[in-house]
Coordinates of C-alpha atoms in Angstrom, one line a residue:
X421 CA -0.2 -0.3 0.2
X422 CA 1.1 4.1 -0.8
X423 CA 3.3 4.8 2.9
X424 CA 1.1 8.3 3.6
X425 CA 3.9 11.3 4.3
X426 CA 2.0 12.4 8.3
X427 CA 2.9 16.4 8.9
X428 CA 5.7 15.8 12.0
X429 CA 6.0 17.0 15.3
X430 CA 9.6 19.4 14.7
X431 CA 9.9 21.2 18.3
X432 CA 8.0 19.1 21.8
X433 CA 5.6 21.8 21.5
X434 CA 4.0 21.9 18.3
X435 CA 0.6 20.8 17.8
X436 CA -0.4 22.4 14.5
X437 CA 2.1 24.2 11.3
X438 CA 2.2 26.0 8.1
X439 CA 3.6 23.4 5.1
X440 CA 5.8 26.8 4.2
X441 CA 7.8 25.0 0.6
X442 CA 6.7 21.8 -0.5
X443 CA 10.4 21.4 -2.4
X444 CA 9.7 18.3 -4.5
X445 CA 7.0 17.7 -6.9
X446 CA 4.5 14.8 -7.4
X447 CA 6.4 12.3 -10.0
X448 CA 9.7 12.3 -8.0
X449 CA 12.6 9.9 -6.9
X450 CA 13.8 10.2 -3.2
X451 CA 15.4 8.4 -0.9
X452 CA 15.7 8.5 3.1
X453 CA 17.4 12.3 3.9
X454 CA 16.4 13.6 0.6
X455 CA 15.0 16.7 1.5
X456 CA 10.6 17.1 1.2
X457 CA 9.5 20.3 2.5
X458 CA 10.3 23.7 4.7
X459 CA 8.0 23.7 7.3
X460 CA 7.8 26.3 10.3
X461 CA 6.6 25.4 13.8
X462 CA 5.9 27.7 17.0
X463 CA 9.3 27.8 17.0
X464 CA 11.4 28.5 13.7
X465 CA 11.1 27.2 10.2
X466 CA 12.5 23.8 10.0
X467 CA 12.9 21.0 6.8
X468 CA 11.8 18.2 6.4
X469 CA 13.2 15.4 4.9
X470 CA 12.0 11.6 4.1
X471 CA 13.1 9.4 5.9
X472 CA 12.2 6.1 2.3
X473 CA 12.7 5.8 -0.5
X474 CA 9.9 6.5 -3.7
X475 CA 8.0 7.9 -5.4
X476 CA 6.4 12.0 -4.5
X477 CA 2.4 10.1 -6.1
X478 CA 0.8 12.8 -4.6
X479 CA 0.5 16.0 -2.4
X480 CA -2.2 16.4 -0.2
X481 CA -1.6 20.0 1.6
X482 CA -0.2 22.9 -0.9
X483 CA 2.9 25.0 0.3
X484 CA 1.4 28.3 2.2
X485 CA -1.2 26.5 4.3
X486 CA -1.4 27.2 7.9
X487 CA -2.9 25.6 10.2
X488 CA -1.7 22.2 9.4
X489 CA -2.3 19.5 12.2
X490 CA 0.8 17.6 13.1
X491 CA 0.4 13.3 11.3
X492 CA -2.0 14.8 9.0
X493 CA -1.6 13.4 5.7
X494 CA 0.8 16.3 3.5
X495 CA 1.7 13.4 0.4
X496 CA 1.3 9.5 -0.3
X497 CA 4.7 7.9 -1.5
X498 CA 4.7 5.0 -4.1
X499 CA 7.0 2.3 -3.1
X500 CA 7.9 -0.1 -6.1
X501 CA 5.3 -1.9 -8.2
X502 CA 2.3 1.0 -7.1
X503 CA 0.7 3.2 -8.8
X504 CA -1.1 7.1 -8.6
X505 CA -4.0 5.1 -9.2
X506 CA -3.7 3.2 -5.2
X507 CA -3.7 6.0 -3.3
X508 CA -7.5 6.8 -3.5
X509 CA -7.3 3.7 -1.3
X510 CA -4.6 4.4 1.1
X511 CA -5.7 8.1 2.3
X512 CA -8.4 9.8 1.4
X513 CA -10.3 7.6 4.7
X514 CA -6.6 8.0 6.8
X515 CA -6.4 11.7 7.1
X516 CA -9.6 11.5 9.1
X517 CA -8.1 8.8 10.8
X518 CA -5.2 10.8 11.4
X519 CA -7.7 13.5 13.7
X520 CA -7.3 13.7 17.5
X521 CA -10.4 10.8 17.7
X522 CA -9.4 7.7 18.1
X523 CA -9.2 5.3 15.0
X524 CA -11.7 2.1 14.9
X525 CA -10.2 -0.5 14.4
X526 CA -9.3 -2.5 10.6
X527 CA -10.9 -4.8 9.7
X528 CA -8.7 -8.0 9.5
X529 CA -8.7 -8.8 6.0
X530 CA -7.3 -5.8 5.2
X531 CA -4.1 -4.2 5.0
X532 CA -3.8 -0.7 6.4
X533 CA -2.3 1.9 5.1
X534 CA 1.5 2.6 6.2
X535 CA 2.8 5.9 7.2
X536 CA 5.0 7.8 8.2
X537 CA 4.8 7.7 12.6
X538 CA 2.5 4.8 12.4
X539 CA 2.2 2.0 14.0
X540 CA 1.0 -0.4 11.1
X541 CA 4.6 1.1 9.4
X542 CA 6.6 0.1 12.6
X543 CA 7.5 -4.1 13.0
X544 CA 9.8 -4.6 10.0
X545 CA 12.0 -7.8 11.0
X546 CA 13.1 -8.6 14.4
X547 CA 10.1 -7.4 17.4
X548 CA 10.3 -3.9 18.1
X549 CA 12.0 -2.6 21.4
X550 CA 9.2 -2.1 23.5
X551 CA 9.9 1.6 25.9
X552 CA 8.0 1.6 29.6
X553 CA 5.4 -0.4 28.1
X554 CA 5.3 0.4 24.6
X555 CA 6.7 0.1 21.6
X556 CA 9.5 1.9 19.9
X557 CA 8.9 3.5 16.5
X558 CA 11.8 3.9 14.6
X559 CA 12.2 3.1 10.3
X560 CA 14.1 0.7 8.7
X561 CA 16.9 2.9 7.6
X562 CA 17.0 4.2 11.9
X563 CA 17.4 0.5 13.0
X564 CA 19.6 -0.8 10.9
X565 CA 21.9 1.9 12.0
X566 CA 21.1 1.4 15.3
X567 CA 21.9 -2.4 14.6
X568 CA 25.6 -1.3 13.8
X569 CA 26.3 0.8 15.6
X570 CA 24.6 -1.2 18.6
X571 CA 22.3 1.3 20.1
X572 CA 19.6 0.6 22.1
X573 CA 16.2 2.2 20.1
X574 CA 14.1 2.7 23.8
X575 CA 17.2 5.1 24.7
X576 CA 16.5 7.0 22.3
X577 CA 14.7 10.0 21.9
X578 CA 12.8 10.3 17.7
X579 CA 12.4 13.6 16.2
X580 CA 9.9 12.2 13.5
X581 CA 5.7 11.7 13.3
X582 CA 5.0 10.7 16.7
X583 CA 7.9 10.0 18.3
X584 CA 9.2 8.4 15.5
X585 CA 13.0 7.4 15.6
X586 CA 14.8 8.3 12.1
X587 CA 18.4 8.6 10.8
X588 CA 19.2 11.1 12.2
X589 CA 18.8 10.5 15.2
X590 CA 20.6 6.7 15.7
X591 CA 23.4 8.9 14.1
X592 CA 23.2 11.5 16.6
X593 CA 23.0 8.8 19.7
X594 CA 26.0 7.6 21.3
X595 CA 26.3 3.5 22.3
X596 CA 25.0 2.5 25.2
X597 CA 24.1 -0.3 26.6
X598 CA 21.2 -2.1 26.0
X599 CA 18.1 -1.6 28.4
X600 CA 15.3 -4.5 29.5
X601 CA 12.8 -4.1 28.6
X602 CA 10.2 -2.9 31.3
X603 CA 6.3 -2.4 32.5
X604 CA 5.5 0.9 33.0
X605 CA 6.5 2.4 35.9
X606 CA 4.8 2.5 39.4
X607 CA 4.9 6.2 39.3
X608 CA 2.3 6.4 37.3
X609 CA -0.1 5.2 40.0
X610 CA 1.2 7.1 42.0
X611 CA 1.1 10.6 41.3
X612 CA -1.1 12.4 43.2
X613 CA -4.7 12.7 42.6
X614 CA -4.4 16.3 42.7
X615 CA -2.1 17.5 40.5
X616 CA -4.7 15.5 38.2
X617 CA -7.7 17.0 39.7
X618 CA -8.4 21.0 39.9
X619 CA -8.5 22.5 35.8
X620 CA -6.2 25.3 36.0
X621 CA -8.1 28.5 36.4
X622 CA -8.7 30.1 33.5
X623 CA -10.1 33.9 32.1
X624 CA -13.1 35.5 30.5
X625 CA -14.0 33.7 27.3
X626 CA -12.7 35.5 23.7
X627 CA -16.9 35.9 22.7
X628 CA -16.7 37.9 26.4
X629 CA -13.8 39.6 25.9
X630 CA -15.3 40.4 22.5
X631 CA -18.1 42.6 23.8
X632 CA -16.4 43.9 26.9
X633 CA -15.0 46.4 24.4
X634 CA -18.8 46.7 22.2
X635 CA -18.5 50.0 20.3
X636 CA -15.1 51.0 20.4
X637 CA -12.1 50.6 17.8
X638 CA -9.6 47.7 17.6
X639 CA -7.9 45.5 15.3
X640 CA -7.7 41.8 16.7
X641 CA -4.7 40.5 15.4
X642 CA -4.0 36.3 14.7
X643 CA -2.2 34.3 17.3
X644 CA 1.0 32.9 15.6
X645 CA 1.7 29.3 16.8
X646 CA 4.6 30.8 18.6
X647 CA 2.6 33.3 20.7
X648 CA -0.1 30.5 21.3
X649 CA 2.5 28.8 22.8
X650 CA 3.9 31.5 25.3
X651 CA 1.0 32.1 26.4
X652 CA 0.3 28.4 26.5
X653 CA 3.2 27.3 28.4
X654 CA 4.0 30.2 30.6
X655 CA 0.5 30.3 32.1
X656 CA 0.8 26.6 32.6
X657 CA 4.6 27.6 34.5
X658 CA 3.1 30.1 36.7
X659 CA 0.1 28.2 37.8
X660 CA 2.1 25.1 38.3
X661 CA 5.4 25.9 39.6
X662 CA 5.7 27.5 43.2
X663 CA 7.7 30.4 42.6
X664 CA 9.9 32.6 45.1
X665 CA 12.6 35.1 44.6
X666 CA 15.8 35.8 45.7
X667 CA 16.9 39.5 44.6
X668 CA 20.6 41.4 45.2
X669 CA 22.4 44.4 44.2
X670 CA 25.7 44.0 42.2
X671 CA 28.2 46.6 41.7
X672 CA 30.0 46.2 38.7
X673 CA 32.4 48.8 38.9
X674 CA 35.3 46.7 38.8
X675 CA 33.9 44.6 36.3
X676 CA 33.6 48.0 34.0
X677 CA 36.8 48.3 34.8
X678 CA 38.7 44.8 33.6
X679 CA 36.1 44.2 31.0
X680 CA 37.0 47.9 28.9
X681 CA 40.9 46.2 29.5
X682 CA 40.2 42.8 27.9
X683 CA 38.9 44.8 25.5
X684 CA 41.5 46.2 24.2
X685 CA 43.8 43.4 24.1
X686 CA 41.1 41.2 22.0
X687 CA 41.0 44.2 20.0
X688 CA 43.0 42.9 17.4
X689 CA 40.5 40.0 17.0
X690 CA 37.6 41.6 16.5
X691 CA 36.0 40.6 20.0
X692 CA 34.0 42.8 21.9
X693 CA 32.9 41.2 25.9
X694 CA 29.4 42.6 26.9
X695 CA 28.8 42.8 30.4
X696 CA 25.9 40.1 29.5
X697 CA 28.8 37.6 28.6
X698 CA 30.1 38.2 31.7
X699 CA 26.8 37.0 33.7
X700 CA 26.7 34.0 31.9
X701 CA 29.9 32.5 32.9
X702 CA 29.0 34.0 36.4
X703 CA 26.0 32.1 36.1
X704 CA 27.7 28.7 34.6
X705 CA 30.4 28.7 37.9
X706 CA 28.1 29.5 40.5
X707 CA 25.9 26.3 39.1
X708 CA 29.4 24.7 39.7
X709 CA 29.8 25.9 43.2
X710 CA 26.1 25.4 44.5
X711 CA 25.9 21.3 42.5
X712 CA 22.9 20.3 45.0
X713 CA 21.1 24.3 42.2
X714 CA 22.0 22.7 39.0
X715 CA 19.0 20.7 39.1
X716 CA 15.2 20.5 37.2
X717 CA 12.4 18.9 38.0
X718 CA 11.1 15.6 36.3
X719 CA 7.4 14.7 38.3
X720 CA 8.1 12.6 40.9
X721 CA 11.8 12.6 40.5
X722 CA 15.0 15.7 40.4
X723 CA 17.5 15.5 37.1
X724 CA 20.7 16.9 39.1
X725 CA 23.6 17.9 36.0
X726 CA 28.2 18.2 37.0
X727 CA 27.5 20.3 33.2
X728 CA 26.8 23.8 33.1
X729 CA 23.4 24.3 30.4
X730 CA 23.0 28.3 30.4
X731 CA 19.8 29.4 28.7
X732 CA 19.8 33.0 27.5
X733 CA 16.4 35.0 26.3
X734 CA 16.8 36.1 23.0
X735 CA 13.7 38.7 22.1
X736 CA 12.5 38.1 18.1
X737 CA 10.2 39.7 16.5
X738 CA 6.6 38.7 18.2
X739 CA 8.3 36.8 20.6
X740 CA 11.3 35.0 21.5
X741 CA 13.6 32.1 22.3
X742 CA 15.8 31.0 24.9
X743 CA 19.3 29.8 23.8
X744 CA 21.1 26.9 25.4
X745 CA 24.8 27.5 25.6
X746 CA 26.0 24.3 27.0
X747 CA 29.1 23.1 29.1
X748 CA 29.6 27.3 29.6
X749 CA 31.7 26.5 33.5
X750 CA 33.8 24.7 30.7
X751 CA 34.2 28.1 28.1
X752 CA 36.4 31.3 27.8
X753 CA 34.2 34.9 27.8
X754 CA 35.5 35.2 24.4
X755 CA 34.3 31.7 22.8
X756 CA 31.0 32.2 24.7
X757 CA 30.3 35.8 23.8
X758 CA 31.2 34.1 20.1
X759 CA 28.7 31.9 20.0
X760 CA 26.1 33.6 22.1
X761 CA 25.9 35.6 19.4
X762 CA 26.3 33.4 16.9
X763 CA 22.7 32.3 18.1
X764 CA 20.9 35.3 18.9
X765 CA 21.4 35.5 15.5
X766 CA 20.4 33.0 14.4
X767 CA 17.0 33.1 16.7
X768 CA 16.3 36.4 15.3
X769 CA 16.6 34.5 11.8
X770 CA 14.6 31.6 13.3
X771 CA 16.9 29.2 11.6
X772 CA 17.5 27.2 15.2
X773 CA 17.4 23.7 15.4
X774 CA 15.3 22.6 18.7
X775 CA 18.3 21.0 20.5
X776 CA 19.9 24.5 20.2
X777 CA 17.1 25.5 22.5
X778 CA 16.2 22.8 24.6
X779 CA 17.9 22.0 27.6
X780 CA 19.5 23.5 30.4
X781 CA 18.5 23.9 34.1
X782 CA 19.2 27.8 34.2
X783 CA 17.8 30.6 31.8
X784 CA 18.8 34.2 32.3
X785 CA 17.0 37.3 30.9
X786 CA 18.6 40.6 30.4
X787 CA 16.3 43.9 30.2
X788 CA 19.2 46.3 31.5
X789 CA 19.6 47.1 27.8
X790 CA 16.0 48.5 28.0
X791 CA 16.7 50.6 30.9
X792 CA 14.9 48.4 33.1
X793 CA 16.1 49.0 36.6
X794 CA 14.3 45.4 37.9
X795 CA 11.8 42.8 37.1
X796 CA 10.5 39.7 37.6
X797 CA 11.3 36.6 35.2
X798 CA 9.0 33.5 35.2
X799 CA 10.3 30.5 34.5
X800 CA 10.8 28.6 31.6
X801 CA 9.5 25.3 32.8
X802 CA 12.3 21.7 33.7
X803 CA 14.2 25.4 34.3
X804 CA 14.5 25.3 37.9
X805 CA 15.7 29.2 37.9
X806 CA 15.7 32.4 35.9
X807 CA 17.8 35.9 36.6
X808 CA 16.3 38.5 36.2
X809 CA 18.9 41.2 34.9
X810 CA 18.4 44.8 35.1
X811 CA 20.7 47.8 34.1
X812 CA 23.4 48.9 36.0
X813 CA 23.1 52.8 37.0
X814 CA 25.2 55.0 39.2
X815 CA 23.9 55.4 43.1
X816 CA 25.6 56.0 46.6
X817 CA 27.0 53.5 48.1
X818 CA 29.3 52.2 50.7
X819 CA 33.2 51.3 49.9
X820 CA 34.9 48.5 51.7
X821 CA 35.6 51.1 54.7
X822 CA 33.1 53.0 55.0
X823 CA 33.6 55.6 53.4
X824 CA 30.3 56.9 50.5
X825 CA 30.7 56.6 47.2
X826 CA 29.4 56.1 44.2
X827 CA 29.6 52.8 41.7
X828 CA 27.8 51.5 39.4
X829 CA 24.9 49.1 40.7
X830 CA 23.3 46.8 39.1
X831 CA 19.8 45.2 40.3
X832 CA 19.0 41.6 39.5
X833 CA 16.3 38.8 40.7
X834 CA 16.4 35.0 41.4
X835 CA 13.0 33.5 40.2
X836 CA 12.9 30.0 42.1
X837 CA 11.6 27.0 41.9
X838 CA 10.7 25.7 45.3
X839 CA 10.0 21.9 44.6
X840 CA 13.3 21.3 43.0
X841 CA 15.2 24.2 45.0
X842 CA 14.9 25.5 49.2
X843 CA 15.6 29.5 50.6
X844 CA 19.1 29.1 51.7
X845 CA 20.1 27.1 48.5
X846 CA 18.5 30.0 46.8
X847 CA 20.3 32.2 48.4
X848 CA 23.5 30.9 47.9
X849 CA 23.3 30.6 44.3
X850 CA 22.2 34.1 44.1
X851 CA 25.7 34.8 46.2
X852 CA 27.8 33.0 44.4
X853 CA 27.1 34.9 40.8
X854 CA 27.5 38.1 43.4
X855 CA 31.0 37.1 44.4
X856 CA 32.2 35.8 40.3
X857 CA 30.4 39.4 38.6
X858 CA 32.1 41.3 42.5
X859 CA 35.5 39.6 41.2
X860 CA 35.2 39.2 37.4
X861 CA 39.1 37.6 37.9
X862 CA 38.5 34.8 39.8
X863 CA 36.7 33.8 36.6
X864 CA 38.8 33.1 35.0
X865 CA 41.1 31.1 37.1

C-alpha cells in the first residue's frame, strides 16, 4: 500500500504548523534523507526529510497552508510496483484517521495503509523494542544503523512524526548498553490525584472579552504558533511552578574596568565582550560552586547535572527564543561571546535547530539594555531558576572602609522553583553569582 507522509512534530510543543514550501513535486523520486519540505513550527522554519525511498505520488497539502495538524497526511509516497491508482484507496479515509479522535479498528482482512509514524509501519524484521511498556517506532534505515552501532532504540528520543526514530536520531546518538524491557513505571499509579484534579484557572472567553469592548474601535490580531506556545507554556508555568524570588544589588565597577582592559587586548581579534557575557560565565560557574542547585524537576524526581547548560532569552519579532550554551563553565569569555552572538543571530532569523533551544537547568533574561531597573521573570520549565537582570546605574554605595561613594550598581532577581531549590540553597546560588561578578578575575582562574 502507498505510504502516507504525515505532518511531523518538529518541536516538543508543536501541535500544528505551516507547510511553507514543498522542495519536491509529484513524480519526483526521493531517498531517505532527501529534503521534502520547509515547515514553519511554533519556533522556527525547519526542513523535513524523507524517511523512506520512493516516488512522490500525490501532494495532499498545498504549500503555504497554515494550521496543518501534526500527523495529518500531507503527501503520499509510492513504493516499487505501486501506481497513482492506489492512492485514493490508501489515503482518502486515512486523512480523517489522523485527527485527535481514536481511529476505528481496521478490518482484519485489509492491510492498513502505512505512514511515517503510523503503528502499522513499525515492525519490520525483528520484534520492535519496548520503552515503558510501549513499542518504540523507528524507520527501517534507523533500525539498521542502530544495529550497526550497537544502540538500544528504547533509549533514543525520536524526532519524527509521533516520536518516530529516524536516521538523524541514531546517527547523533552514542552507543549505550541495551536496557531490559520493563513495564510502565509504577510512578504513574502513585501520582497524586490532586495533580490531575482541579482544572487550571482560565480567564474570560474570547466572546466575553470582545463584548466588553463593544462599540470601541480595535483590531483583532491573529496569534501565530509562537505566541500561542508562549501563552500556553508560561500560563502553565506560573500556575504550576511554585515561584519564589530573591533579590540582590551587584556592584559592577571592577567588572567594568576589567572588561575595558580585556576588550582593548582583544580588539585585534575582533572580539568585544559584553556585560551579558560575564553574567553567563558567572552563572555557569555558580552552578558548579552550588551543584545542588544545578537540577530540574522531573515529575516524581529531580535530575541533577554535572555540567552548566545556561539558556539566555533572546527577543525576536513576535516572541522570544532561549538558546542554550552547553558546558558554559568550561568555555572562555570570548568563546561564550562568539557563540552567543551566533545563536542570537540565528534565533532572530528563526533558524535554530530544536537541540539548540532545548534543555538547560538555568536561564538568564536581561532587560538592562532597555533601561529597566529590575523585574521578575517567569521560570520556563523544566528550568529550576531564571535570573532577571536590570540595568547598571550610578548609585551611592558604602565603600569597603565605610566611606560613601558612587558606584555602578545592577539589580538582579532570581526566580526559583521551590520544588527543586529551597530558600537557603537559592540564596547560596545568588550569592555565588554576585561574588563572581564583583570579582571578575576569579572567573578566569
